[in-house]
Amino acid sequence: MSEMVATEFADGVLRLTLARPEKRNALSDGLIAAIGATFAEWSTREDVSLAVLTGSGDKAFASGGDLKELDALRGEAEARAFAARTRSAFDHIRRFPVPVLAILNGDALGGGAELAMACDQRLALAHARIGFLQAKLNIATAWGGGTDLFTLVGPSRAVRILATARIFSAIEAERLGLVDAVAPTGEQGAEFVASYIGEMTQRPQVMRAIKSLAIMHRFGGSAEERASREGARFAAAWVHDDHWAAVAKTAFGRR
């Protein structure tokens, strides 16, 4: 599986790269399983502050499901099982203990758009595009991306995006709220991405507290559960040595 999802870890940042460039990172059953397994494996590490997911090459983040492989799914029960299996794999991203940033290095189409939606934030390179193409194949979203889309951009806009099956440029996607930022072209793009990641990388316990709120928002929970989770994460961060070290650097701490 490590051959299909390459990983690199440094300075609190876990970088995961989909490694099927010859197939434009199409989401085969094997790659989907590798995505879920890799996120599940790294979820136990407490020194991770941020996860960054991207695709290999500069053509595609993920070009969608592997249509050649999916052609073998002819029965409704098989299709339902595959959808459930893939959604479960993507849920490892949604429930990953720290935020996951998708860097769209190229096209995120169909299932690739759903994969991008599973992440907490999306940063697009200038040439990247995103599109929910399912309607053109006379199917619907199945891996949780449709639900994510409605939450992200609202019902009216989501219906339009899904029904038209349009492919949006990075700039259009930012305007619609599908991506959070667009990197400039050329060398400035790499600098922008590095800066964006750097600004997002706080101490692990802080990022876990933030992601905890994101998970509660995404999957629901009572007001009491949300308050309890937020309070518990706050208390854990408050007593951590990192907090007192930060306080000591302030004017208050130097008194």
Coordinates of N, CA and C in Angstrom, one line a residue:
M1 N 0.8 -1.2 0.0 CA 0.0 0.0 0.0 C 0.9 1.3 0.0
S2 N 2.0 1.2 0.6 CA 2.9 2.4 0.7 C 3.3 2.8 -0.7
E3 N 3.3 1.8 -1.7 CA 3.7 2.2 -3.0 C 2.6 3.0 -3.7
M4 N 1.4 2.9 -3.2 CA 0.3 3.7 -3.8 C 0.1 5.0 -3.2
V5 N 0.4 5.1 -1.9 CA 0.3 6.4 -1.2 C 1.7 6.6 -0.5
A6 N 2.5 7.5 -1.1 CA 3.8 7.8 -0.5 C 3.6 8.8 0.6
T7 N 4.4 8.6 1.7 CA 4.3 9.4 2.9 C 5.7 10.0 3.2
E8 N 5.6 11.2 3.8 CA 6.8 11.9 4.3 C 6.4 12.7 5.5
F9 N 7.3 12.6 6.5 CA 6.9 13.3 7.8 C 8.1 14.2 8.2
A10 N 7.9 15.4 8.5 CA 8.9 16.3 9.0 C 8.2 17.5 9.6
D11 N 8.8 18.0 10.8 CA 8.4 19.2 11.5 C 6.9 19.2 11.7
G12 N 6.3 18.1 12.1 CA 4.9 18.0 12.4 C 4.0 17.9 11.3
V13 N 4.5 17.9 10.0 CA 3.6 17.9 8.8 C 3.7 16.5 8.2
L14 N 2.6 15.8 8.0 CA 2.6 14.5 7.3 C 2.1 14.8 5.9
R15 N 2.9 14.4 4.9 CA 2.6 14.6 3.5 C 2.3 13.3 2.9
L16 N 1.1 13.2 2.3 CA 0.7 12.0 1.6 C 0.5 12.3 0.1
T17 N 1.0 11.4 -0.7 CA 1.0 11.7 -2.2 C 0.4 10.4 -2.9
L18 N -0.7 10.6 -3.6 CA -1.3 9.6 -4.4 C -0.3 9.2 -5.5
A19 N 0.0 8.0 -5.6 CA 1.2 7.6 -6.5 C 0.7 6.7 -7.7
R20 N -0.2 7.2 -8.5 CA -0.6 6.6 -9.7 C -0.6 7.6 -10.9
P21 N 0.6 8.2 -11.1 CA 0.6 9.2 -12.2 C 0.3 8.7 -13.6
E22 N 0.6 7.5 -13.8 CA 0.4 6.9 -15.1 C -1.1 6.8 -15.4
K23 N -1.9 6.8 -14.3 CA -3.4 6.7 -14.4 C -4.1 8.0 -14.0
R24 N -3.3 9.1 -13.9 CA -3.8 10.4 -13.5 C -4.4 10.2 -12.1
N25 N -3.7 9.3 -11.3 CA -4.2 9.1 -9.9 C -5.6 8.7 -9.8
A26 N -6.1 7.9 -10.7 CA -7.4 7.4 -10.7 C -7.6 6.5 -9.5
L27 N -8.8 6.6 -8.9 CA -9.1 6.0 -7.6 C -9.5 4.5 -7.8
S28 N -8.6 3.6 -7.9 CA -8.9 2.2 -8.0 C -9.2 1.7 -6.6
D29 N -9.7 0.5 -6.5 CA -10.1 -0.1 -5.2 C -8.8 -0.2 -4.4
G30 N -7.7 -0.5 -5.0 CA -6.4 -0.6 -4.2 C -6.0 0.7 -3.7
L31 N -6.1 1.7 -4.5 CA -5.6 3.1 -4.0 C -6.6 3.6 -2.9
I32 N -7.8 3.3 -3.1 CA -8.8 3.8 -2.1 C -8.5 3.1 -0.7
A33 N -8.2 1.8 -0.8 CA -7.9 1.0 0.4 C -6.6 1.6 1.0
A34 N -5.6 1.9 0.2 CA -4.4 2.4 0.7 C -4.6 3.8 1.3
I35 N -5.4 4.6 0.8 CA -5.7 5.9 1.4 C -6.3 5.7 2.8
G36 N -7.3 4.9 3.0 CA -7.9 4.6 4.3 C -6.9 4.0 5.2
A37 N -6.1 3.0 4.8 CA -5.1 2.4 5.7 C -4.0 3.3 6.1
T38 N -3.6 4.2 5.2 CA -2.5 5.1 5.5 C -2.9 6.1 6.6
F39 N -4.1 6.7 6.4 CA -4.6 7.7 7.4 C -4.9 7.0 8.7
A40 N -5.4 5.7 8.7 CA -5.7 5.0 9.9 C -4.4 4.7 10.6
E41 N -3.3 4.4 9.9 CA -2.1 4.1 10.6 C -1.5 5.3 11.2
W42 N -1.5 6.4 10.6 CA -0.9 7.7 11.1 C -1.8 8.3 12.1
S43 N -3.0 7.9 12.3 CA -3.9 8.5 13.2 C -3.5 8.3 14.7
T44 N -2.6 7.3 14.9 CA -2.2 7.0 16.2 C -1.0 7.8 16.7
R45 N -0.4 8.5 15.7 CA 0.8 9.3 16.0 C 0.4 10.7 16.7
E46 N 0.9 11.0 17.8 CA 0.5 12.2 18.5 C 1.5 13.4 18.2
D47 N 2.5 13.2 17.3 CA 3.4 14.3 17.0 C 3.0 14.9 15.7
V48 N 1.9 14.5 15.1 CA 1.4 15.1 13.8 C 0.6 16.3 14.1
S49 N 0.9 17.4 13.4 CA 0.1 18.7 13.6 C -0.8 18.9 12.4
L50 N -0.4 18.5 11.2 CA -1.2 18.7 10.0 C -0.9 17.7 9.0
A51 N -1.9 17.2 8.2 CA -1.7 16.3 7.1 C -2.0 17.0 5.8
V52 N -1.1 16.8 4.8 CA -1.3 17.4 3.5 C -1.4 16.3 2.5
L53 N -2.5 16.3 1.8 CA -2.8 15.3 0.7 C -2.7 15.9 -0.6
T54 N -1.9 15.3 -1.5 CA -1.8 15.8 -2.9 C -1.7 14.6 -3.9
G55 N -1.6 14.8 -5.1 CA -1.4 13.8 -6.1 C 0.0 13.9 -6.7
S56 N 0.5 12.8 -7.3 CA 1.8 12.9 -8.0 C 1.6 13.5 -9.4
G57 N 2.7 14.1 -9.8 CA 2.7 14.8 -11.1 C 2.0 16.1 -11.0
D58 N 1.7 16.7 -12.2 CA 1.1 18.1 -12.2 C -0.2 18.1 -13.1
K59 N -0.7 16.9 -13.4 CA -1.9 16.8 -14.2 C -3.2 16.6 -13.4
A60 N -3.1 15.7 -12.4 CA -4.3 15.4 -11.6 C -4.0 15.2 -10.2
F61 N -4.9 15.8 -9.4 CA -5.0 15.4 -7.9 C -5.5 14.0 -7.8
A62 N -6.7 13.8 -8.4 CA -7.3 12.5 -8.6 C -8.4 12.6 -9.7
S63 N -8.2 11.9 -10.7 CA -9.1 12.0 -11.9 C -10.4 11.3 -11.8
G64 N -10.7 10.8 -10.6 CA -12.0 10.1 -10.4 C -11.8 8.6 -10.2
G65 N -12.9 7.9 -10.2 CA -12.8 6.5 -10.0 C -12.2 5.8 -11.3
D66 N -11.5 4.7 -11.1 CA -10.9 4.0 -12.1 C -12.0 3.3 -13.0
L67 N -12.4 3.9 -14.1 CA -13.6 3.5 -14.8 C -13.4 2.1 -15.4
K68 N -12.2 1.7 -15.8 CA -11.9 0.4 -16.3 C -12.2 -0.7 -15.2
E69 N -11.8 -0.4 -14.0 CA -12.0 -1.3 -12.9 C -13.5 -1.3 -12.5
L70 N -14.1 -0.1 -12.5 CA -15.5 0.0 -12.1 C -16.5 -0.6 -13.0
D71 N -16.0 -0.8 -14.3 CA -16.9 -1.4 -15.3 C -17.4 -2.8 -14.9
A72 N -16.6 -3.4 -14.0 CA -17.0 -4.8 -13.6 C -18.1 -4.8 -12.6
L73 N -18.4 -3.6 -12.0 CA -19.5 -3.6 -11.0 C -20.8 -3.5 -11.8
R74 N -21.5 -4.6 -11.9 CA -22.8 -4.6 -12.6 C -24.0 -4.7 -11.7
G75 N -23.8 -5.2 -10.5 CA -25.0 -5.5 -9.6 C -25.1 -4.4 -8.6
E76 N -26.4 -4.1 -8.2 CA -26.7 -3.1 -7.3 C -26.0 -3.3 -5.9
A77 N -26.0 -4.6 -5.5 CA -25.4 -4.9 -4.2 C -23.9 -4.7 -4.3
E78 N -23.2 -5.0 -5.4 CA -21.8 -4.7 -5.5 C -21.5 -3.2 -5.5
A79 N -22.3 -2.5 -6.2 CA -22.1 -1.0 -6.3 C -22.3 -0.4 -4.9
R80 N -23.3 -0.9 -4.1 CA -23.6 -0.4 -2.8 C -22.4 -0.7 -1.9
A81 N -21.8 -1.9 -2.0 CA -20.7 -2.3 -1.1 C -19.5 -1.5 -1.5
F82 N -19.2 -1.3 -2.7 CA -18.1 -0.5 -3.1 C -18.2 1.0 -2.6
A83 N -19.4 1.5 -2.7 CA -19.7 2.9 -2.2 C -19.4 3.0 -0.7
A84 N -19.9 2.0 0.0 CA -19.7 2.0 1.5 C -18.2 1.8 1.8
R85 N -17.5 1.0 1.1 CA -16.1 0.7 1.3 C -15.3 2.0 1.1
T86 N -15.6 2.7 0.1 CA -14.9 3.9 -0.3 C -15.2 5.0 0.7
R87 N -16.5 5.2 1.1 CA -16.8 6.2 2.0 C -16.2 5.9 3.4
S88 N -16.1 4.7 3.8 CA -15.4 4.3 5.0 C -13.9 4.7 4.9
A89 N -13.3 4.5 3.8 CA -11.9 4.9 3.6 C -11.7 6.4 3.7
F90 N -12.6 7.2 3.1 CA -12.6 8.6 3.2 C -12.9 9.1 4.5
D91 N -13.7 8.4 5.3 CA -14.0 8.8 6.7 C -12.8 8.8 7.6
H92 N -11.7 8.1 7.2 CA -10.5 8.1 7.9 C -9.9 9.5 7.8
I93 N -10.1 10.2 6.7 CA -9.7 11.6 6.5 C -10.5 12.5 7.3
R94 N -11.9 12.3 7.2 CA -12.8 13.2 7.9 C -12.6 13.1 9.4
R95 N -12.2 12.0 9.9 CA -12.0 11.8 11.3 C -10.6 11.8 11.8
F96 N -9.7 12.1 10.8 CA -8.3 12.1 11.2 C -8.1 13.2 12.3
P97 N -7.3 12.9 13.3 CA -7.2 13.7 14.6 C -6.7 15.1 14.4
V98 N -6.1 15.4 13.3 CA -5.7 16.8 13.0 C -6.2 17.2 11.6
P99 N -6.2 18.5 11.3 CA -6.7 18.9 10.0 C -6.0 18.3 8.8
V100 N -6.7 18.1 7.8 CA -6.1 17.6 6.5 C -6.3 18.6 5.4
L101 N -5.2 19.0 4.8 CA -5.2 20.0 3.8 C -5.0 19.3 2.4
A102 N -5.9 19.5 1.5 CA -5.7 18.9 0.1 C -5.1 20.0 -0.7
I103 N -4.0 19.6 -1.4 CA -3.4 20.5 -2.3 C -3.7 20.0 -3.7
L104 N -4.5 20.7 -4.4 CA -5.0 20.2 -5.7 C -3.9 20.6 -6.7
N105 N -3.0 19.7 -7.0 CA -1.9 19.9 -8.0 C -2.3 19.7 -9.4
G106 N -3.6 19.4 -9.6 CA -4.2 19.2 -10.9 C -5.6 19.0 -10.8
D107 N -6.2 18.3 -11.8 CA -7.7 18.1 -11.8 C -8.2 17.2 -10.7
A108 N -9.2 17.6 -10.0 CA -10.0 16.8 -9.0 C -11.4 16.6 -9.6
L109 N -11.6 15.5 -10.2 CA -12.8 15.3 -11.0 C -13.6 14.1 -10.5
G110 N -14.9 14.2 -10.5 CA -15.8 13.0 -10.0 C -15.4 12.6 -8.6
G111 N -15.0 11.4 -8.5 CA -14.6 10.9 -7.2 C -13.4 11.6 -6.6
G112 N -12.6 12.2 -7.5 CA -11.5 13.0 -7.0 C -12.0 14.3 -6.3
A113 N -13.1 14.8 -6.8 CA -13.7 16.0 -6.1 C -14.2 15.6 -4.8
E114 N -14.8 14.4 -4.7 CA -15.3 13.9 -3.4 C -14.1 13.7 -2.4
L115 N -13.0 13.2 -2.9 CA -11.8 13.0 -2.1 C -11.4 14.4 -1.5
A116 N -11.4 15.4 -2.4 CA -11.0 16.7 -2.0 C -11.9 17.3 -0.9
M117 N -13.2 17.0 -1.1 CA -14.2 17.5 -0.1 C -14.1 16.8 1.3
A118 N -13.5 15.6 1.3 CA -13.3 14.9 2.6 C -12.3 15.6 3.4
C119 N -11.4 16.4 2.8 CA -10.4 17.1 3.6 C -11.0 18.3 4.2
D120 N -10.3 18.9 5.2 CA -10.8 20.0 5.9 C -10.6 21.3 5.2
Q121 N -9.5 21.4 4.4 CA -9.3 22.6 3.5 C -8.7 22.2 2.2
R122 N -8.9 23.1 1.2 CA -8.4 22.8 -0.1 C -7.6 24.0 -0.7
L123 N -6.4 23.8 -1.1 CA -5.6 24.8 -1.7 C -5.3 24.3 -3.1
A124 N -5.6 25.2 -4.1 CA -5.5 24.8 -5.5 C -4.3 25.5 -6.2
L125 N -3.5 24.7 -6.9 CA -2.6 25.4 -7.8 C -3.3 26.1 -8.9
A126 N -2.7 27.1 -9.5 CA -3.4 27.9 -10.5 C -4.0 27.2 -11.6
H127 N -3.4 26.1 -12.1 CA -3.9 25.4 -13.2 C -4.9 24.3 -12.9
A128 N -5.1 24.1 -11.6 CA -6.0 23.0 -11.2 C -7.5 23.3 -11.5
R129 N -8.2 22.2 -11.7 CA -9.7 22.3 -11.9 C -10.4 21.3 -11.0
I130 N -11.6 21.6 -10.7 CA -12.4 20.7 -9.9 C -13.8 20.6 -10.5
G131 N -14.4 19.4 -10.5 CA -15.7 19.2 -11.0 C -16.4 17.9 -10.6
F132 N -17.6 18.0 -10.2 CA -18.4 16.8 -9.9 C -19.1 16.3 -11.2
L133 N -18.5 15.4 -11.9 CA -18.9 14.9 -13.2 C -19.9 13.8 -13.2
Q134 N -20.3 13.4 -12.0 CA -21.2 12.2 -11.8 C -22.4 12.2 -12.7
A135 N -23.1 13.4 -12.8 CA -24.3 13.5 -13.6 C -24.1 13.2 -15.0
K136 N -22.9 13.5 -15.6 CA -22.6 13.2 -17.0 C -22.6 11.7 -17.2
L137 N -22.3 10.9 -16.2 CA -22.3 9.4 -16.3 C -23.7 8.8 -15.8
N138 N -24.6 9.7 -15.6 CA -25.9 9.3 -15.1 C -25.9 8.6 -13.8
I139 N -25.0 9.0 -12.9 CA -24.9 8.5 -11.5 C -24.9 9.7 -10.6
A140 N -24.8 9.4 -9.3 CA -24.7 10.4 -8.3 C -23.5 10.2 -7.4
T141 N -23.2 11.2 -6.5 CA -22.1 11.0 -5.6 C -22.4 9.9 -4.7
A142 N -21.3 9.2 -4.2 CA -21.6 8.1 -3.3 C -20.6 7.9 -2.2
W143 N -19.6 8.7 -2.1 CA -18.5 8.6 -1.2 C -18.5 9.6 -0.1
G144 N -19.6 10.3 0.1 CA -19.7 11.4 1.1 C -19.5 12.8 0.5
G145 N -19.0 12.9 -0.7 CA -18.7 14.2 -1.3 C -19.9 15.0 -1.5
G146 N -21.0 14.4 -1.8 CA -22.2 15.2 -2.0 C -22.7 15.9 -0.7
T147 N -22.7 15.1 0.3 CA -23.0 15.6 1.6 C -22.1 16.7 2.1
D148 N -20.8 16.5 1.9 CA -19.8 17.5 2.2 C -20.0 18.8 1.4
L149 N -20.4 18.6 0.2 CA -20.6 19.8 -0.7 C -21.8 20.6 -0.2
F150 N -22.9 20.0 0.2 CA -24.0 20.7 0.7 C -23.7 21.5 1.9
T151 N -22.9 20.9 2.8 CA -22.4 21.6 4.0 C -21.5 22.7 3.7
L152 N -20.6 22.5 2.7 CA -19.6 23.5 2.4 C -20.2 24.8 1.7
V153 N -21.0 24.6 0.7 CA -21.4 25.7 -0.1 C -22.9 26.0 0.0
G154 N -23.7 25.2 0.7 CA -25.1 25.5 0.9 C -25.9 24.7 -0.1
P155 N -27.2 24.4 0.2 CA -28.0 23.5 -0.7 C -28.2 24.1 -2.1
S156 N -28.6 25.3 -2.3 CA -28.9 25.9 -3.6 C -27.7 25.8 -4.5
R157 N -26.5 26.2 -4.0 CA -25.3 26.2 -4.9 C -24.9 24.7 -5.1
A158 N -25.0 23.9 -4.1 CA -24.6 22.5 -4.3 C -25.5 21.8 -5.4
V159 N -26.8 22.0 -5.3 CA -27.7 21.4 -6.3 C -27.2 21.8 -7.7
R160 N -26.9 23.1 -7.9 CA -26.5 23.6 -9.2 C -25.2 23.0 -9.7
I161 N -24.2 22.9 -8.8 CA -22.9 22.3 -9.1 C -23.1 20.8 -9.5
L162 N -23.9 20.1 -8.8 CA -24.1 18.7 -9.1 C -24.9 18.4 -10.3
A163 N -25.9 19.2 -10.6 CA -26.8 19.0 -11.7 C -26.1 19.4 -13.0
T164 N -25.3 20.5 -13.0 CA -24.6 20.9 -14.3 C -23.4 20.1 -14.6
A165 N -22.8 19.5 -13.5 CA -21.6 18.7 -13.7 C -20.5 19.5 -14.4
R166 N -20.4 20.8 -14.1 CA -19.4 21.6 -14.7 C -18.0 21.4 -14.1
I167 N -17.0 21.7 -14.9 CA -15.6 21.7 -14.4 C -15.2 23.1 -14.2
F168 N -14.8 23.5 -13.0 CA -14.5 24.8 -12.6 C -12.9 25.1 -12.5
S169 N -12.5 26.2 -13.0 CA -11.1 26.6 -12.9 C -10.8 26.9 -11.4
A170 N -9.6 27.0 -11.0 CA -9.2 27.2 -9.7 C -9.8 28.5 -9.2
I171 N -9.8 29.6 -10.0 CA -10.3 30.9 -9.6 C -11.9 30.8 -9.4
E172 N -12.5 30.1 -10.3 CA -14.0 29.9 -10.2 C -14.3 29.1 -8.9
A173 N -13.5 28.1 -8.7 CA -13.7 27.2 -7.5 C -13.6 28.0 -6.2
E174 N -12.6 28.9 -6.2 CA -12.4 29.8 -5.0 C -13.6 30.7 -4.8
R175 N -14.1 31.2 -5.9 CA -15.3 32.1 -5.8 C -16.5 31.4 -5.3
L176 N -16.6 30.1 -5.7 CA -17.8 29.3 -5.2 C -17.6 28.7 -3.8
G177 N -16.4 28.8 -3.3 CA -16.2 28.2 -2.0 C -15.7 26.8 -2.0
L178 N -15.4 26.3 -3.2 CA -15.0 24.9 -3.3 C -13.5 24.7 -2.8
V179 N -12.7 25.8 -3.0 CA -11.4 25.8 -2.5 C -11.2 27.0 -1.7
D180 N -10.2 27.0 -0.8 CA -10.0 28.1 0.2 C -9.0 29.1 -0.3
A181 N -8.1 28.7 -1.2 CA -7.0 29.6 -1.7 C -6.5 29.0 -3.0
V182 N -6.0 29.9 -3.8 CA -5.3 29.6 -5.1 C -3.9 30.1 -5.1
A183 N -3.0 29.2 -5.4 CA -1.6 29.6 -5.4 C -1.3 30.3 -6.7
P184 N -0.4 31.3 -6.7 CA 0.0 31.9 -8.0 C 0.9 31.0 -8.8
T185 N 1.0 31.3 -10.1 CA 1.8 30.5 -11.0 C 3.3 30.7 -10.7
G186 N 4.1 29.8 -11.3 CA 5.6 30.0 -11.2 C 6.2 29.7 -9.9
E187 N 7.4 30.2 -9.6 CA 8.1 30.0 -8.4 C 7.3 30.5 -7.2
Q188 N 6.6 31.6 -7.4 CA 5.8 32.1 -6.3 C 4.8 31.1 -5.8
G189 N 4.3 30.2 -6.6 CA 3.3 29.2 -6.2 C 3.9 28.3 -5.1
A190 N 5.1 27.8 -5.3 CA 5.7 27.0 -4.3 C 5.9 27.7 -3.0
E191 N 6.3 29.0 -3.1 CA 6.5 29.8 -1.9 C 5.1 30.0 -1.1
F192 N 4.1 30.2 -1.9 CA 2.8 30.4 -1.4 C 2.3 29.2 -0.6
V193 N 2.5 28.0 -1.3 CA 2.1 26.7 -0.6 C 2.8 26.5 0.7
A194 N 4.1 26.7 0.6 CA 5.0 26.5 1.8 C 4.5 27.5 3.0
S195 N 4.2 28.7 2.6 CA 3.8 29.7 3.6 C 2.4 29.3 4.2
Y196 N 1.5 28.8 3.3 CA 0.2 28.4 3.7 C 0.3 27.3 4.7
I197 N 1.1 26.3 4.4 CA 1.3 25.2 5.3 C 1.9 25.6 6.6
G198 N 2.9 26.5 6.5 CA 3.6 26.9 7.7 C 2.6 27.7 8.7
E199 N 1.7 28.5 8.1 CA 0.8 29.2 8.9 C -0.2 28.3 9.6
M200 N -0.5 27.1 9.0 CA -1.5 26.2 9.5 C -0.9 25.2 10.5
T201 N 0.4 25.2 10.7 CA 1.1 24.2 11.5 C 1.3 24.7 12.9
Q202 N 0.4 24.5 13.8 CA 0.5 24.8 15.2 C 0.9 23.5 16.0
R203 N 1.0 23.6 17.3 CA 1.4 22.5 18.1 C 0.3 21.4 17.9
P204 N 0.7 20.1 18.0 CA -0.3 19.0 17.8 C -1.5 19.1 18.7
Q205 N -1.3 19.4 20.0 CA -2.5 19.5 20.9 C -3.5 20.6 20.5
V206 N -3.0 21.7 19.9 CA -3.8 22.8 19.4 C -4.6 22.3 18.2
M207 N -3.9 21.7 17.3 CA -4.5 21.2 16.0 C -5.5 20.1 16.3
R208 N -5.3 19.3 17.3 CA -6.2 18.3 17.6 C -7.5 18.9 18.2
A209 N -7.3 19.9 19.0 CA -8.5 20.6 19.5 C -9.4 21.2 18.4
I210 N -8.7 21.8 17.4 CA -9.4 22.4 16.3 C -10.1 21.4 15.5
K211 N -9.4 20.2 15.2 CA -10.0 19.2 14.4 C -11.2 18.5 15.1
S212 N -11.1 18.5 16.5 CA -12.1 17.9 17.3 C -13.4 18.6 17.0
L213 N -13.4 20.0 17.0 CA -14.5 20.8 16.7 C -15.1 20.5 15.3
A214 N -14.1 20.4 14.3 CA -14.5 20.2 13.0 C -15.3 18.8 12.8
I215 N -14.8 17.8 13.5 CA -15.4 16.5 13.5 C -16.8 16.6 14.0
M216 N -17.0 17.3 15.2 CA -18.3 17.4 15.8 C -19.2 18.2 14.9
H217 N -18.7 19.2 14.2 CA -19.6 20.0 13.3 C -20.0 19.1 12.1
R218 N -19.1 18.3 11.6 CA -19.4 17.5 10.4 C -20.3 16.3 10.7
F219 N -20.1 15.7 11.8 CA -20.9 14.4 12.1 C -22.0 14.7 13.1
G220 N -22.1 15.9 13.6 CA -23.2 16.1 14.5 C -22.8 15.8 16.0
G221 N -23.7 16.3 16.9 CA -23.5 16.1 18.3 C -24.3 17.1 19.0
S222 N -24.7 16.7 20.2 CA -25.6 17.6 21.0 C -24.8 18.8 21.5
A223 N -25.5 19.8 21.9 CA -24.8 21.0 22.4 C -23.9 20.6 23.6
E224 N -24.4 19.7 24.4 CA -23.7 19.3 25.6 C -22.4 18.5 25.2
E225 N -22.5 17.7 24.2 CA -21.3 16.9 23.7 C -20.3 17.9 23.2
R226 N -20.7 18.9 22.4 CA -19.8 19.9 21.8 C -19.1 20.7 22.9
A227 N -19.9 21.1 23.9 CA -19.3 21.9 25.0 C -18.3 21.0 25.8
S228 N -18.7 19.8 26.0 CA -17.8 18.9 26.8 C -16.5 18.6 26.0
R229 N -16.6 18.4 24.7 CA -15.4 18.1 23.9 C -14.5 19.3 23.9
E230 N -15.1 20.5 23.7 CA -14.3 21.7 23.6 C -13.6 22.0 24.9
G231 N -14.3 21.8 26.0 CA -13.7 22.1 27.3 C -12.6 21.1 27.6
A232 N -12.8 19.9 27.3 CA -11.7 18.9 27.6 C -10.5 19.2 26.8
R233 N -10.6 19.5 25.5 CA -9.5 19.8 24.7 C -8.8 21.1 25.2
F234 N -9.5 22.1 25.6 CA -9.0 23.3 26.2 C -8.1 23.0 27.4
A235 N -8.7 22.2 28.3 CA -8.0 21.9 29.5 C -6.7 21.1 29.3
A236 N -6.7 20.2 28.3 CA -5.5 19.4 28.0 C -4.4 20.3 27.4
A237 N -4.8 21.3 26.6 CA -3.9 22.2 26.0 C -3.4 23.2 27.1
W238 N -4.2 23.6 28.0 CA -3.9 24.6 29.0 C -2.8 24.1 29.9
V239 N -2.8 22.8 30.3 CA -1.8 22.3 31.2 C -0.6 21.8 30.5
H240 N -0.5 21.9 29.2 CA 0.6 21.4 28.5 C 1.8 22.4 28.6
D241 N 3.0 21.9 28.7 CA 4.2 22.7 28.8 C 4.3 23.8 27.7
D242 N 3.8 23.4 26.5 CA 3.8 24.4 25.4 C 3.1 25.7 25.7
H243 N 2.0 25.5 26.4 CA 1.2 26.7 26.8 C 2.0 27.6 27.7
W244 N 2.5 27.0 28.8 CA 3.3 27.8 29.7 C 4.5 28.5 29.1
A245 N 5.1 27.8 28.2 CA 6.3 28.3 27.5 C 5.9 29.5 26.6
A246 N 4.7 29.5 26.0 CA 4.2 30.6 25.2 C 3.9 31.8 26.1
V247 N 3.2 31.5 27.3 CA 2.9 32.5 28.2 C 4.1 33.3 28.7
A248 N 5.2 32.5 28.9 CA 6.4 33.0 29.5 C 7.1 34.0 28.5
K249 N 6.8 33.9 27.2 CA 7.3 34.8 26.2 C 6.5 36.1 26.1
T250 N 5.4 36.2 26.7 CA 4.5 37.4 26.6 C 5.0 38.4 27.6
A251 N 4.4 39.6 27.5 CA 4.7 40.6 28.4 C 4.3 40.2 29.8
F252 N 3.2 39.6 29.9 CA 2.6 39.1 31.2 C 3.6 38.1 31.8
G253 N 4.1 37.2 31.0 CA 5.0 36.2 31.5 C 6.3 36.7 32.0
R254 N 6.8 37.9 31.4 CA 8.1 38.4 31.8 C 8.0 39.4 33.0
R255 N 6.8 39.5 33.6 CA 6.7 40.4 34.7 C 7.5 39.9 35.9

